[in-house]
Short mmCIF file of C-alpha atoms in Angstrom, two decimals:
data_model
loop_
_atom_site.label_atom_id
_atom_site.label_comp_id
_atom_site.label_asym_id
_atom_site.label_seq_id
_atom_site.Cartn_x
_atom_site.Cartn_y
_atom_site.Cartn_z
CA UNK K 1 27.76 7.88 -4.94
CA UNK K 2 28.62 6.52 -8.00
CA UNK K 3 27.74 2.64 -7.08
CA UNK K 4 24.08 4.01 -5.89
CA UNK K 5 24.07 5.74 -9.12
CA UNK K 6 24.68 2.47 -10.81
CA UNK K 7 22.78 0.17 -8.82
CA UNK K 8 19.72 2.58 -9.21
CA UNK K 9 20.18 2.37 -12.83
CA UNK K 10 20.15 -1.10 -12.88
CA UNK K 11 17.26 -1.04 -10.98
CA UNK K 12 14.93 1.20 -12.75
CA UNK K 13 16.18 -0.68 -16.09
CA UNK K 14 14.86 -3.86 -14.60
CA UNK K 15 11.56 -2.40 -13.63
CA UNK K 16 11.19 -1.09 -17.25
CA UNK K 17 11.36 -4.50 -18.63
CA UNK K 18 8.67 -5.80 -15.97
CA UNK K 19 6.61 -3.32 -16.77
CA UNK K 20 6.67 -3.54 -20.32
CA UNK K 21 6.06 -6.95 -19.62
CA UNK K 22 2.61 -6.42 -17.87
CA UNK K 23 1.87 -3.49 -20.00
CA UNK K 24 -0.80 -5.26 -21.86
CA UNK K 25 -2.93 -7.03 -18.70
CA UNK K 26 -6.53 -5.55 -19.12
CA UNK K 27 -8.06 -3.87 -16.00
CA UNK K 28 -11.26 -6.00 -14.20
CA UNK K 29 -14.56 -4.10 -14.27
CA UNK K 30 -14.78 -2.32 -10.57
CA UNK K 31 -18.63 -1.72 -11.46
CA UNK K 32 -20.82 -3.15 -8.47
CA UNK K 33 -24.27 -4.75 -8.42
CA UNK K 34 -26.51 -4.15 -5.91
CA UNK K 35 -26.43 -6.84 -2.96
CA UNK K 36 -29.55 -7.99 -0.40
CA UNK K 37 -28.12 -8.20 2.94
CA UNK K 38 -29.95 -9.18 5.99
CA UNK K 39 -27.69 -8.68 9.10
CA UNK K 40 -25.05 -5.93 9.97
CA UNK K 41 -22.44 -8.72 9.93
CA UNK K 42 -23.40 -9.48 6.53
CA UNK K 43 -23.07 -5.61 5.47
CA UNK K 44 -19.68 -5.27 7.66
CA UNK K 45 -18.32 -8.26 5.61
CA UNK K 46 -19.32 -6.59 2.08
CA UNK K 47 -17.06 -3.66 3.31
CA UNK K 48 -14.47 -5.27 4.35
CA UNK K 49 -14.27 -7.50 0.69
CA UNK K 50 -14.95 -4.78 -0.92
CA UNK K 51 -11.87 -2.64 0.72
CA UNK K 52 -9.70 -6.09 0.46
CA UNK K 53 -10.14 -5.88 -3.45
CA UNK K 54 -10.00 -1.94 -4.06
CA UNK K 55 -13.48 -2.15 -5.50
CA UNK K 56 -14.79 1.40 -6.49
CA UNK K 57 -18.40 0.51 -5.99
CA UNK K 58 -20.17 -0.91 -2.95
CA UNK K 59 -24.45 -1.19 -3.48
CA UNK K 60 -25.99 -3.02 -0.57
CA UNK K 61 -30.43 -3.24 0.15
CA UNK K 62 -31.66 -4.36 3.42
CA UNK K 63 -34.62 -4.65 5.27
CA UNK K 64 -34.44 -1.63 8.30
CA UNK K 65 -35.58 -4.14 10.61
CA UNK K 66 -32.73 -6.49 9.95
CA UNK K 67 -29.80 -4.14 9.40
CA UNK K 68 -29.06 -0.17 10.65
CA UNK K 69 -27.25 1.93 8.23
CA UNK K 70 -26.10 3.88 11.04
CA UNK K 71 -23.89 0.73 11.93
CA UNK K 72 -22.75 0.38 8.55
CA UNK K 73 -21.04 3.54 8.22
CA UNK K 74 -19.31 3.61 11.48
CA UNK K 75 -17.92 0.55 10.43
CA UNK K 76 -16.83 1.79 7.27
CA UNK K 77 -15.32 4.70 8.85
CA UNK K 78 -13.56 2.75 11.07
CA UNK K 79 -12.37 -0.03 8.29
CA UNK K 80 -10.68 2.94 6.32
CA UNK K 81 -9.55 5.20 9.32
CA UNK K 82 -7.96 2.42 12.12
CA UNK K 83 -7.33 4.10 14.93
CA UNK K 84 -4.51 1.54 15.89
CA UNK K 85 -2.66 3.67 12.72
CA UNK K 86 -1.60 0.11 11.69
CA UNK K 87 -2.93 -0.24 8.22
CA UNK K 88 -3.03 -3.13 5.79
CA UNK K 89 -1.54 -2.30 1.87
CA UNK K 90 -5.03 -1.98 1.16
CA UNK K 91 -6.12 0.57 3.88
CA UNK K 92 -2.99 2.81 2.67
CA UNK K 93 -4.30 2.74 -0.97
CA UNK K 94 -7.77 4.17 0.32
CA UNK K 95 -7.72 8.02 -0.73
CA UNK K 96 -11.56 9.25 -0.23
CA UNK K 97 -15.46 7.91 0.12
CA UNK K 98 -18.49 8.98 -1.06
CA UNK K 99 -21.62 7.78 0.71
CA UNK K 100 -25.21 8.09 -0.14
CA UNK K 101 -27.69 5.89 2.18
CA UNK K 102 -31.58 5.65 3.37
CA UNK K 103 -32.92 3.42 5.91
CA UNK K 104 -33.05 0.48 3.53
CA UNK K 105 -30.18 1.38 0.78
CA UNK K 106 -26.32 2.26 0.84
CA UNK K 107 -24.07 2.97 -1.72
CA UNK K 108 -20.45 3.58 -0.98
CA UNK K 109 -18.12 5.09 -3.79
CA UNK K 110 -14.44 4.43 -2.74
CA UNK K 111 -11.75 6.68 -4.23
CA UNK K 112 -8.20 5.03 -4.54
CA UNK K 113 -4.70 6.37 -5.26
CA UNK K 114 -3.97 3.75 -7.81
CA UNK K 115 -6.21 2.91 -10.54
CA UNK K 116 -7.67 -1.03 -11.42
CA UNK K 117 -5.22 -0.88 -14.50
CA UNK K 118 -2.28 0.48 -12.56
CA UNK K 119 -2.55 -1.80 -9.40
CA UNK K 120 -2.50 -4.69 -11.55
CA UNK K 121 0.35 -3.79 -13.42
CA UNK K 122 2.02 -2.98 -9.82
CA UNK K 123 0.74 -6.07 -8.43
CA UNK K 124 2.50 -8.44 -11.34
CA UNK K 125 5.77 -7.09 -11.47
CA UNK K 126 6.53 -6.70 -8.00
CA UNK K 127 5.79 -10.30 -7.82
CA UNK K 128 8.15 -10.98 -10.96
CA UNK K 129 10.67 -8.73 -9.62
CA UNK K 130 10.51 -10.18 -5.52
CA UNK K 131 12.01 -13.67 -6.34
CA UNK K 132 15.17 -12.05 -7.41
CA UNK K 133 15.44 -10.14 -3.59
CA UNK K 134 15.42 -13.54 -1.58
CA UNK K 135 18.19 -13.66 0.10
CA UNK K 136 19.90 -17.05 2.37
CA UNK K 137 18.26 -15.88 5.35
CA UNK K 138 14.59 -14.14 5.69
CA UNK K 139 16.80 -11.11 7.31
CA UNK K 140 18.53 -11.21 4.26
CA UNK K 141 15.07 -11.03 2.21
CA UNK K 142 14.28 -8.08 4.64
CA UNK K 143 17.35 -6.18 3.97
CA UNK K 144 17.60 -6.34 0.38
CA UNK K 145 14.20 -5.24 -0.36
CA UNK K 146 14.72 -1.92 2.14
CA UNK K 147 18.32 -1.76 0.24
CA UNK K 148 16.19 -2.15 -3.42
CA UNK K 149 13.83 0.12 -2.32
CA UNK K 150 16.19 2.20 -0.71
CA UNK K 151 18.74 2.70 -4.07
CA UNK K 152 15.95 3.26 -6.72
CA UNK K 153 13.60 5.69 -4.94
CA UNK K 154 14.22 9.24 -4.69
CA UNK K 155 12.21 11.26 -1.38
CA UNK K 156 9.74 13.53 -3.63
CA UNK K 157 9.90 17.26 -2.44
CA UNK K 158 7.76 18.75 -4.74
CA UNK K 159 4.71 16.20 -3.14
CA UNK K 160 5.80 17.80 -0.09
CA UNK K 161 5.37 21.17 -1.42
CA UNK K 162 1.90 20.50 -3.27
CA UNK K 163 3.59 20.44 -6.86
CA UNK K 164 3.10 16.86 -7.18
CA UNK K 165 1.05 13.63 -5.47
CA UNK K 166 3.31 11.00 -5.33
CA UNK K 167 1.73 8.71 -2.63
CA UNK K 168 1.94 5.27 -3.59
CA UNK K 169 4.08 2.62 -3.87
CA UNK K 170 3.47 2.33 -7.47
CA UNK K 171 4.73 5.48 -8.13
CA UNK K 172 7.85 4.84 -6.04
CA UNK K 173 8.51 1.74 -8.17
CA UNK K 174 7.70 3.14 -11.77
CA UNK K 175 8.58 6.79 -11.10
CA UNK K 176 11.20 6.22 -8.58
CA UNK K 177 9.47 9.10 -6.69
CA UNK K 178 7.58 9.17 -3.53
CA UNK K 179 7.25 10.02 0.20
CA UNK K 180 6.80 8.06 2.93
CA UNK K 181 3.75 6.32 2.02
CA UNK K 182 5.01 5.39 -1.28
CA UNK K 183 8.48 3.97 0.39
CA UNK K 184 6.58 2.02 2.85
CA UNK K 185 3.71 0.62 0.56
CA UNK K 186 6.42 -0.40 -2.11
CA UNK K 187 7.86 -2.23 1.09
CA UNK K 188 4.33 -3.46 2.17
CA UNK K 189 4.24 -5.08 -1.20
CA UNK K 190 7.13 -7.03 -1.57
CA UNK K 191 6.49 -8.28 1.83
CA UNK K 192 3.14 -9.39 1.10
CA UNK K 193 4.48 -11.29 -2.15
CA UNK K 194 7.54 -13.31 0.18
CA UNK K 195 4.58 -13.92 2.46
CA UNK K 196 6.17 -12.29 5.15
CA UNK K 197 4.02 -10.53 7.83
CA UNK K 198 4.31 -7.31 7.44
CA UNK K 199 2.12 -3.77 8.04
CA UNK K 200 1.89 -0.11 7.30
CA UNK K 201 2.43 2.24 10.37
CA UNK K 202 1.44 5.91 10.73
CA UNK K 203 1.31 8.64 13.21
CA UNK K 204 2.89 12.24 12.86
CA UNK K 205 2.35 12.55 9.48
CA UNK K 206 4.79 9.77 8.68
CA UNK K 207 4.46 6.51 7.16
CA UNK K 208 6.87 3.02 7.79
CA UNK K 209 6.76 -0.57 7.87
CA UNK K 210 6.56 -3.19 10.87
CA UNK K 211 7.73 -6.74 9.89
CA UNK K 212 7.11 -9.62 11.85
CA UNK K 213 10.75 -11.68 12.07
CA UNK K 214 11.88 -14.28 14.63
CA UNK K 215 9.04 -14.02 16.99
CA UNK K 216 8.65 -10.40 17.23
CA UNK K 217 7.61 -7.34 15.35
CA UNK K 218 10.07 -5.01 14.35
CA UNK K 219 10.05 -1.51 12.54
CA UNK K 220 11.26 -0.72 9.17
CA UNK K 221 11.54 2.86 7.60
CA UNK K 222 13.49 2.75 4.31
CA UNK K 223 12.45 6.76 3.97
CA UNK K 224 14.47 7.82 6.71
CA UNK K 225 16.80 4.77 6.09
CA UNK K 226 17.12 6.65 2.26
CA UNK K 227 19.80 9.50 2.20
CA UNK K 228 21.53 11.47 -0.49
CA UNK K 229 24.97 10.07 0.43
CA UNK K 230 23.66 6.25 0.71
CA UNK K 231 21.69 4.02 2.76
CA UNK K 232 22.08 4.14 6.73
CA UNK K 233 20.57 1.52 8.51
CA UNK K 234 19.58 3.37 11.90
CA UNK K 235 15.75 2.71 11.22
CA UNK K 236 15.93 -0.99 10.24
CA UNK K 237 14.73 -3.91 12.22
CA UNK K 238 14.81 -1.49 15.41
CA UNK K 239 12.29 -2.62 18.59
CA UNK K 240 9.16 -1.12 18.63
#
């Protein structure tokens, strides 16, 4: 106990710094303009930039003849909702629409769990902080970013219980609070920055990693991996 109490204070002291750091980037403008489209693959690629980037604001015209709303939206609903429950970091940020349409307009307001301002700030100092978790071996890079994680997260109860909504990985990293989603988009993150294949899972009202190593997928939950008395390792790099 008392080495995770001092690794975890290490930890959080380095993510102050990094975060101080970046404290100053300004956010980008999220406001959209609206867009001519002409095809429903043109409209279906809009959405799927627009949910790449975590824009707030999606305007797209069209000719009826040429595109069908109708299309549009069950595309969208699909892009946000998979059904495979394999999500990319993006799709695990997404935390509400609103739609408004006619047969020659859409607008699509996206609601996210992070702000512009905040996921750049996240963005930057995971990225300053990953180098530093490489490890001899890309297992090695695996494990030490489920230990980080792991050592300077706490499981949030009061989320659980509705006192709080810790959901994201940025508030696992600057709070060093979260549940599941938050552990496994924290993990999502650092993945994405060693350029390591990696996605969100979720089914059962749980949320975990798969990581692609040595020619195979494999599953990663550092929230069940996370316990009061120290790490356990009974949900890393298991077959899936």
């Amino acid at each position: 106990r008392a080495m995770r109490r001092f690794d975890r204070i290490l930890g959080i002291a380095f993510v102050t710094l990094a975060a101080a750091f970046f404290i100053g980037i300004s956010p980008v403008s999220a406001k959209a303009e609206e867009v001519g489209i002409s095809s429903d693959t043109e409209g279906m690629a809009y959405i799927d930039s627009a949910i790449a980037n975590m824009d707030n604001d999606v305007e797209l015209a069209f000719s009826p003849e040429e595109v069908n709303v109708y299309a549009l939206i069950t595309y969208l609903n699909l892009s946000v909702h998979p059904i495979t429950g394999i999500n990319t970091y993006q799709q695990m940020q997404y935390a509400g629409y609103g739609c408004w349409y006619s047969d020659d307009y859409l607008n699509i307001q996206f609601d996210w769990k992070l702000t512009m301002e905040q996921e750049q700030i996240f963005d930057a100092t995971v990225g300053m902080l990953a180098p530093y978790l490489v490890g001899p071996t890309e297992y090695d890079t695996i494990k030490n970013v489920h230990d980080w994680i792991c050592l300077t997260t706490d499981y949030d109860d009061a989320t659980v219980y509705g006192f709080a909504s810790r959901h994201s990985g940025y508030n696992a990293l600057f709070e060093h609070l979260a549940v599941c989603d938050g552990y496994a988009t924290l993990f999502q993150k650092f993945m994405d920055k060693l350029g390591i294949p990696c996605y969100c899972a979720t089914g059962n009202n749980h949320a975990w990693n798969i990581v692609w190593y040595n020619g195979a997928w494999y599953k990663v939950d550092c929230t069940w991996d996370d316990q009061d008395y120290g790490i356990i390792y009974k949900y890393f790099m298991t077959g899936i």
